[in-house]
Coordinates of C-alpha atoms and ligand atoms in Angstrom, one line a residue:
M1 CA -47.1 152.1 180.5
A2 CA -45.0 149.0 180.9
D3 CA -41.3 149.2 180.0
Y4 CA -41.4 146.5 177.3
K5 CA -38.3 144.5 176.7
T6 CA -37.5 141.5 174.5
V7 CA -38.0 138.1 176.2
R8 CA -34.8 136.7 177.7
G9 CA -32.6 135.1 175.1
M10 CA -34.4 136.9 172.2
R11 CA -32.8 139.8 170.3
D12 CA -33.8 142.6 168.0
M13 CA -31.7 142.9 164.9
L14 CA -31.5 146.6 164.1
P15 CA -30.5 148.0 160.6
G16 CA -26.9 147.1 160.1
D17 CA -27.2 143.8 162.1
A18 CA -30.2 142.7 160.1
E19 CA -28.4 143.6 156.9
R20 CA -25.3 141.6 157.9
L21 CA -27.5 138.6 158.8
R22 CA -29.1 138.7 155.4
Q23 CA -25.7 139.1 153.7
V24 CA -24.5 135.9 155.3
E25 CA -27.8 134.2 154.5
N26 CA -27.4 135.2 150.8
Q27 CA -23.8 134.0 150.7
A28 CA -25.0 130.7 152.0
R29 CA -27.7 130.7 149.3
T30 CA -25.1 131.3 146.6
V31 CA -22.9 128.4 148.0
A32 CA -26.1 126.2 147.9
K33 CA -26.5 127.0 144.2
Q34 CA -22.8 126.4 143.5
Y35 CA -23.1 122.9 144.9
G36 CA -26.6 122.1 143.5
Y37 CA -28.6 122.4 146.7
A38 CA -32.3 123.4 146.2
E39 CA -33.8 125.6 148.8
I40 CA -36.8 124.4 150.8
V41 CA -38.8 126.2 153.4
T42 CA -40.2 124.1 156.3
P43 CA -42.4 125.2 159.3
V44 CA -41.0 126.8 162.4
V45 CA -43.6 124.9 164.4
E46 CA -43.5 121.1 164.1
S47 CA -45.0 118.2 166.1
H48 CA -43.1 117.7 169.4
E49 CA -42.9 114.0 168.6
L50 CA -41.1 114.6 165.3
L51 CA -38.6 117.0 166.8
S52 CA -37.8 114.9 169.8
A53 CA -37.6 111.6 167.9
K54 CA -33.9 111.5 167.7
A55 CA -32.6 114.8 168.9
G56 CA -30.6 113.7 171.9
E57 CA -31.4 114.5 175.5
E58 CA -29.6 117.8 175.5
V59 CA -31.5 119.4 172.6
K60 CA -34.8 117.7 173.7
S61 CA -34.6 119.2 177.2
R62 CA -34.1 122.7 175.7
M63 CA -37.0 122.8 173.3
F64 CA -39.7 125.4 173.3
V65 CA -42.7 123.0 173.7
F66 CA -46.3 124.0 174.0
K67 CA -49.9 122.9 173.2
D68 CA -51.5 124.8 170.4
L69 CA -55.1 126.0 170.7
G70 CA -56.3 122.7 169.2
G71 CA -54.5 120.8 172.0
R72 CA -51.7 119.5 169.8
D73 CA -48.2 119.0 171.3
V74 CA -46.0 121.1 169.2
A75 CA -42.5 122.7 169.5
L76 CA -40.4 125.4 167.8
R77 CA -37.8 123.7 165.7
P78 CA -34.4 123.4 167.4
E79 CA -32.7 122.5 164.1
F80 CA -33.7 121.6 160.5
T81 CA -32.7 118.0 160.1
A82 CA -35.9 116.4 161.6
S83 CA -38.0 118.5 159.2
V84 CA -35.9 117.5 156.2
A85 CA -36.0 113.8 157.3
R86 CA -39.8 114.1 157.5
L87 CA -40.0 115.5 154.0
V88 CA -37.6 112.9 152.6
A89 CA -39.8 110.1 154.1
T90 CA -43.0 111.6 152.7
A91 CA -43.3 114.3 150.0
L92 CA -39.9 113.7 148.5
R93 CA -39.9 109.9 149.0
N94 CA -39.9 109.1 145.3
V95 CA -37.7 111.9 144.1
A96 CA -34.5 110.6 142.5
R97 CA -31.4 110.5 144.7
P98 CA -29.1 112.1 145.5
L99 CA -31.2 114.9 146.9
R100 CA -29.5 118.1 147.9
L101 CA -31.6 120.4 150.1
F102 CA -30.8 123.8 151.6
S103 CA -32.7 125.7 154.3
V104 CA -32.1 128.9 156.2
G105 CA -34.0 130.4 159.0
S106 CA -34.5 130.8 162.8
V107 CA -34.2 127.9 165.2
Y108 CA -35.0 127.9 168.9
R109 CA -33.3 126.4 171.9
Y110 CA -33.7 127.2 175.6
D111 CA -29.9 127.6 176.0
E112 CA -28.4 129.8 178.8
P113 CA -28.0 133.2 177.0
Q114 CA -24.3 134.3 176.8
K115 CA -22.0 135.5 174.1
G116 CA -22.8 133.6 170.9
R117 CA -25.5 131.6 172.6
Y118 CA -29.1 132.7 172.1
R119 CA -32.5 131.2 172.4
E120 CA -33.5 132.3 168.9
F121 CA -30.7 132.1 166.3
W122 CA -30.2 131.6 162.6
Q123 CA -28.9 128.5 160.8
T124 CA -28.0 127.7 157.2
N125 CA -28.5 124.1 156.7
Y126 CA -27.4 121.7 153.9
E127 CA -28.5 118.1 153.6
L128 CA -27.2 115.6 151.1
I129 CA -29.6 112.6 150.9
G130 CA -29.0 109.2 149.3
S131 CA -25.3 108.7 149.2
A132 CA -23.2 106.6 151.6
R133 CA -20.0 107.4 149.8
P134 CA -17.1 109.4 151.3
E135 CA -17.4 112.0 148.5
A136 CA -20.7 113.1 150.0
D137 CA -19.1 113.6 153.5
A138 CA -16.3 115.5 151.9
E139 CA -18.7 117.8 150.1
T140 CA -20.4 119.0 153.3
L141 CA -17.0 119.9 154.7
L142 CA -15.9 121.6 151.5
L143 CA -19.0 123.7 151.1
T144 CA -18.6 124.8 154.7
D145 CA -15.0 125.8 154.0
R146 CA -16.2 127.8 151.0
L147 CA -18.9 129.5 152.9
M148 CA -16.5 130.5 155.7
R149 CA -14.1 132.0 153.2
D150 CA -16.9 133.7 151.3
T151 CA -18.1 135.5 154.4
G152 CA -14.6 137.0 154.7
L153 CA -13.4 134.9 157.7
K154 CA -9.7 134.4 157.6
K155 CA -8.8 132.2 160.5
F156 CA -10.9 129.2 161.0
A157 CA -10.2 125.5 161.3
F158 CA -12.0 122.2 161.3
K159 CA -12.3 119.6 164.1
V160 CA -13.1 116.2 162.5
G161 CA -14.0 112.7 163.9
H162 CA -16.1 109.7 163.4
V163 CA -18.7 108.5 165.9
G164 CA -18.2 104.9 164.5
V165 CA -14.8 104.7 166.2
L166 CA -16.1 105.2 169.8
K167 CA -19.3 103.4 168.9
G168 CA -17.5 100.3 167.6
V169 CA -16.0 99.8 171.0
L170 CA -19.3 100.5 172.9
V171 CA -21.2 98.0 170.5
A172 CA -18.5 95.3 171.0
E173 CA -19.0 95.8 174.8
G174 CA -22.7 95.0 174.2
F175 CA -24.2 98.3 175.4
S176 CA -27.7 99.3 174.5
E177 CA -28.3 102.3 172.2
S178 CA -29.3 104.4 175.2
V179 CA -26.1 103.6 177.1
Q180 CA -24.1 104.4 174.0
A181 CA -25.9 107.7 173.5
A182 CA -25.4 108.7 177.2
A183 CA -21.6 107.8 177.0
L184 CA -21.2 109.8 173.8
Q185 CA -23.1 112.7 175.2
L186 CA -20.7 112.9 178.2
M187 CA -17.7 112.6 175.9
D188 CA -19.1 115.4 173.7
K189 CA -19.0 117.6 176.8
K190 CA -15.5 116.4 177.5
Q191 CA -16.7 114.8 180.7
Y192 CA -14.5 111.8 180.0
E193 CA -14.2 110.5 183.6
E194 CA -18.0 110.6 184.0
A195 CA -18.3 108.7 180.7
F196 CA -15.8 106.0 181.8
R197 CA -17.6 105.7 185.1
L198 CA -20.9 105.2 183.2
V199 CA -19.6 102.4 181.0
K200 CA -17.9 100.8 183.9
S201 CA -21.2 100.7 185.9
A202 CA -22.9 99.4 182.7
G203 CA -20.5 96.4 182.8
S204 CA -17.7 97.4 180.4
S205 CA -14.6 95.2 180.4
S206 CA -11.4 96.9 181.6
K207 CA -10.0 96.5 178.0
G208 CA -13.0 98.4 176.7
I209 CA -12.4 101.3 179.2
D210 CA -8.7 101.3 178.5
T211 CA -9.4 101.5 174.7
L212 CA -11.8 104.4 175.2
R213 CA -9.3 106.1 177.5
S214 CA -6.5 106.0 175.0
L215 CA -8.9 106.9 172.1
V216 CA -10.0 110.2 173.7
E217 CA -6.4 111.3 174.0
Q218 CA -5.8 111.0 170.3
R219 CA -5.9 114.3 168.5
G220 CA -3.6 115.9 165.9
T221 CA -3.4 117.9 162.7
E222 CA -1.3 115.3 160.9
V223 CA -4.2 113.5 159.4
Q224 CA -2.4 110.3 158.3
T225 CA -0.4 109.7 161.5
T226 CA -3.3 110.5 163.8
V227 CA -5.7 108.2 162.0
A228 CA -3.0 105.5 161.9
R229 CA -2.6 105.8 165.7
I230 CA -6.4 105.6 166.2
T231 CA -6.5 102.5 163.9
E232 CA -3.8 100.8 166.0
I233 CA -5.6 101.5 169.3
V234 CA -8.9 99.9 168.0
A235 CA -7.2 97.0 166.1
D236 CA -9.4 94.5 168.0
Y237 CA -12.6 96.2 167.2
E238 CA -13.6 95.5 163.6
R239 CA -16.3 98.2 163.4
S240 CA -14.0 100.8 164.8
V241 CA -11.3 99.9 162.3
Q242 CA -13.8 100.3 159.5
A243 CA -14.9 103.7 160.8
A244 CA -11.3 104.9 161.0
R245 CA -10.7 103.8 157.4
N246 CA -13.8 105.6 156.4
L247 CA -12.6 108.7 158.2
E248 CA -9.2 108.5 156.5
E249 CA -10.8 108.1 153.0
I250 CA -13.0 111.2 153.6
L251 CA -10.1 113.3 154.8
N252 CA -7.9 112.2 151.9
L253 CA -10.6 113.4 149.5
V254 CA -10.8 116.7 151.3
L255 CA -7.0 117.2 151.2
K256 CA -6.8 116.1 147.6
S257 CA -9.5 118.6 146.6
G258 CA -7.0 121.3 147.4
C259 CA -8.5 122.3 150.8
T260 CA -5.7 123.9 152.9
T261 CA -7.7 124.7 156.0
E262 CA -6.3 123.1 159.1
L263 CA -8.0 119.8 160.1
T264 CA -7.7 118.5 163.7
V265 CA -8.6 114.8 163.9
D266 CA -10.0 114.2 167.4
A267 CA -11.0 110.6 168.3
G268 CA -12.8 111.8 171.5
F269 CA -15.0 114.1 169.5
A270 CA -18.7 113.2 169.6
R271 CA -21.4 115.6 168.6
G272 CA -24.4 116.3 170.9
L273 CA -27.1 115.1 168.4
E274 CA -27.9 111.5 168.9
Y275 CA -28.6 110.7 165.2
Y276 CA -25.0 110.8 163.9
T277 CA -23.7 107.5 162.6
G278 CA -20.4 108.3 160.9
F279 CA -18.2 111.2 160.0
I280 CA -18.7 114.3 162.1
F281 CA -17.1 117.8 162.0
E282 CA -17.2 121.3 163.4
V283 CA -15.7 124.6 162.4
Y284 CA -14.0 127.0 164.8
V285 CA -12.2 130.3 164.9
P286 CA -9.3 130.8 167.4
D287 CA -10.9 133.6 169.4
L288 CA -14.3 131.9 170.1
D289 CA -14.4 128.5 171.9
I290 CA -17.9 127.8 170.4
A291 CA -18.4 126.1 167.1
L292 CA -19.5 128.2 164.1
G293 CA -21.0 125.1 162.4
G294 CA -21.2 121.4 162.6
G295 CA -22.4 118.4 160.8
G296 CA -22.1 114.8 160.0
R297 CA -23.5 111.6 158.7
Y298 CA -26.9 110.2 159.8
D299 CA -27.7 107.0 158.0
K300 CA -30.5 105.8 160.2
L301 CA -32.7 108.9 160.6
I302 CA -34.8 108.7 157.5
E303 CA -36.1 105.2 158.2
L304 CA -36.8 106.3 161.7
F305 CA -39.4 108.7 160.2
G306 CA -40.9 106.0 158.1
G307 CA -38.8 106.4 155.0
D308 CA -36.8 103.8 153.1
P309 CA -33.4 103.2 154.6
T310 CA -31.5 106.1 153.2
P311 CA -27.9 107.3 153.9
A312 CA -27.5 111.0 154.5
V313 CA -25.0 113.6 155.6
G314 CA -25.6 117.3 156.5
V315 CA -24.3 120.4 158.1
A316 CA -25.7 123.5 159.9
H317 CA -23.9 126.8 160.4
G318 CA -24.7 129.3 163.1
V319 CA -25.2 132.6 161.2
D320 CA -25.1 134.7 164.5
R321 CA -21.8 133.1 165.4
I322 CA -20.3 133.7 162.0
M323 CA -21.3 137.4 162.4
L324 CA -19.6 137.5 165.8
A325 CA -16.4 135.9 164.5
L326 CA -16.3 138.4 161.6
Q327 CA -16.5 141.3 164.1
G328 CA -13.8 139.7 166.2
Q329 CA -11.5 139.2 163.2
K330 CA -12.3 142.7 161.9
T331 CA -12.5 141.3 158.5
E332 CA -16.0 142.4 158.0
K333 CA -16.5 143.7 154.6
P334 CA -17.2 147.4 154.8
Q335 CA -20.9 148.1 154.6
E336 CA -21.6 149.3 151.0
M337 CA -23.5 152.6 151.2
E338 CA -26.8 152.0 149.6
N339 CA -27.0 153.3 146.1
T340 CA -29.9 155.5 147.0
I341 CA -30.8 159.1 146.0
M342 CA -33.3 161.4 147.7
V343 CA -36.2 163.0 145.9
V344 CA -37.4 166.3 147.4
P345 CA -40.4 168.4 146.2
I346 CA -39.4 172.0 146.6
R347 CA -43.0 173.0 147.5
E348 CA -45.7 171.1 149.5
K349 CA -48.1 171.1 146.5
L350 CA -45.6 169.2 144.4
K351 CA -45.8 166.1 146.5
S352 CA -47.8 164.1 144.0
E353 CA -45.3 165.0 141.2
A354 CA -42.5 163.9 143.5
L355 CA -44.2 160.6 144.1
R356 CA -44.7 160.2 140.3
V357 CA -41.0 161.0 139.5
A358 CA -39.9 158.7 142.3
E359 CA -41.9 155.9 140.7
Q360 CA -40.6 156.7 137.3
L361 CA -37.0 156.6 138.6
R362 CA -37.6 153.3 140.4
D363 CA -39.0 152.0 137.1
Q364 CA -35.5 152.8 135.6
G365 CA -33.8 150.9 138.4
V366 CA -32.9 153.8 140.7
K367 CA -33.2 153.3 144.5
V368 CA -35.2 156.3 145.8
D369 CA -35.7 157.6 149.3
L370 CA -38.6 160.1 149.1
E371 CA -38.9 163.2 151.4
I372 CA -42.2 162.6 153.2
M373 CA -41.9 164.7 156.3
G374 CA -43.1 167.9 154.6
R375 CA -39.8 169.6 155.4
K376 CA -38.6 172.8 153.8
M377 CA -36.0 172.2 151.1
A378 CA -33.1 173.5 153.2
R379 CA -33.9 171.1 156.1
A380 CA -34.4 168.2 153.7
L381 CA -31.0 168.9 152.1
E382 CA -29.3 169.1 155.5
D383 CA -30.8 165.7 156.3
A384 CA -29.7 164.2 153.0
D385 CA -26.2 165.4 153.7
K386 CA -26.2 164.0 157.2
K387 CA -27.4 160.6 156.0
G388 CA -24.7 160.5 153.4
F389 CA -26.6 160.8 150.2
K390 CA -24.5 162.1 147.3
Y391 CA -27.4 163.2 145.0
V392 CA -30.7 164.8 145.7
I393 CA -33.3 165.3 143.0
L394 CA -35.3 168.5 143.4
I395 CA -38.8 168.6 141.9
G396 CA -39.7 172.1 140.9
E397 CA -42.7 173.4 138.8
N398 CA -40.7 175.1 136.0
E399 CA -38.4 172.2 135.4
L400 CA -41.3 169.7 135.4
K401 CA -43.0 171.6 132.6
E402 CA -40.0 170.6 130.5
G403 CA -40.0 167.0 131.8
S404 CA -36.8 167.9 133.8
V405 CA -35.6 167.9 137.4
V406 CA -32.7 169.5 139.2
V407 CA -30.0 167.0 140.1
K408 CA -27.9 168.3 143.1
N409 CA -24.5 166.8 143.8
L410 CA -24.0 167.3 147.6
V411 CA -20.3 166.4 147.4
K412 CA -19.3 168.7 144.6
R413 CA -21.9 171.3 145.7
E414 CA -23.1 171.7 142.1
Q415 CA -26.3 171.2 140.3
K416 CA -27.6 170.5 136.8
T417 CA -31.1 170.5 135.2
L418 CA -31.6 167.2 133.4
E419 CA -34.5 165.3 131.8
I420 CA -35.8 162.6 134.0
E421 CA -34.7 159.9 131.6
Q422 CA -31.1 161.2 131.9
V423 CA -31.0 160.9 135.7
P424 CA -30.0 157.2 136.0
D425 CA -26.9 157.7 133.9
Q426 CA -25.9 160.9 135.8
I427 CA -26.2 159.3 139.3
K428 CA -24.5 156.0 138.5
D429 CA -21.8 156.8 141.1
S430 CA -24.3 157.8 143.7
K431 CA -22.1 156.5 146.6
K432 CA -20.1 159.0 148.4
P433 CA -16.4 158.7 147.7
Ligands
AMP501 P1 -25.7 122.0 166.3 O1 -26.7 121.4 165.3 O2 -26.1 122.0 167.7 O3 -24.3 121.5 166.0 O4 -25.7 123.5 165.9 C1 -25.2 124.0 164.6 C2 -24.6 125.3 164.8 O5 -25.7 126.2 165.3 C3 -23.6 125.5 165.9 O6 -22.3 125.1 165.3 C4 -23.6 126.9 166.2 O7 -22.9 127.7 165.3 C5 -25.1 127.2 166.1 N1 -25.7 127.3 167.4 C6 -26.1 126.2 168.2 N2 -26.7 126.6 169.3 C7 -26.7 128.0 169.3 C8 -27.2 129.0 170.2 N3 -27.8 128.7 171.3 N4 -27.0 130.3 169.8 C9 -26.4 130.6 168.6 N5 -25.9 129.7 167.7 C10 -26.1 128.4 168.1

């Protein structure tokens, strides 16, 4: 028999891990509700054409692409935004704006597996469609701030920027979209010298290169002074100045909202996805040099998918990386012991009664783990003790005749005979102390 393993880059989530994943997912769902985002579910498999339309070379080259049995070119989604843009251009075309949409699920990228980098991972995704105003940009950062806090993370910080600042210079130099995208991609990977070489060979003026060179050195946590320095550097580039003003306005809104999380303004910051047109941000923790989440404004994407020109801003968070960061910061909330009791028939022939009582207790809201191994009572009790149950309900013939059961408290080592209806009240504190 072959020794089966998971495919490279794919992981099992065992009990505990899976529970923590769902916990973060649920926290994200609560945040979505708090901010008015409605949940949608989109397919894991989409057309290759849709997913590669504006994903950027990096993501495109790492997609799981295949032909389905009908010969269609399809791919596993590497992110949610393309699916949302498709919906906004079609089924949700005539729905009143703004639209706030939330999704959560697995996404797939053929990344090199390492700590915090997998080929199948989970994202929570929020898209705010239809507003070009800075309040919308601020909202995506603020909900990220809240989600990070709600998961229990203590130390995290934002990196913020605006693709319009660098783009303004590249546009003024007359570069095509593809040269702009290639230059931003290199800058995103901090390969600045390669980026400067590229724009030089594409015909950039030396002033253009000098401006880009001083821009990528600008970073700081003092929002006002850093943005002022950036604005000064790009003073001759009207579009870049506007972008810097827009960034300043968004960050002022964030600060005025009461957000106290550290913000580092970074003028050389450019995110990997090609579709960003404005404000961009990422969230980091000190002990991991990979982002826990990232987002930004993409005002051109929806028309690219055949929709009306529609401004939009969104953010995606990596659930696996949030879980990693929580482990690292040891702030993980202690796992609540499930509020479950065990029901044990004291004799084999009472199994149908045990099933019936278990159902009756579940009807009353009790979580019940039924003994189904045909074990003798002593063994079943030993097992219940080992697994940490506080209460065991014993089903015996004599008690059942009276509509009662024996409730055994494994911690206090005592037992009582109670009517079945009284059990829920008795075992309210069924967690071990
Ligand atoms: P992106 O859209 O590329 O910015 O991705 C959004 C978030 O997804 C990132 O900030 C990460 O938290 C997470 N992420 C991206 N790639 C991976 C990966 N290969 N493995 C785990 N998480 C990832």
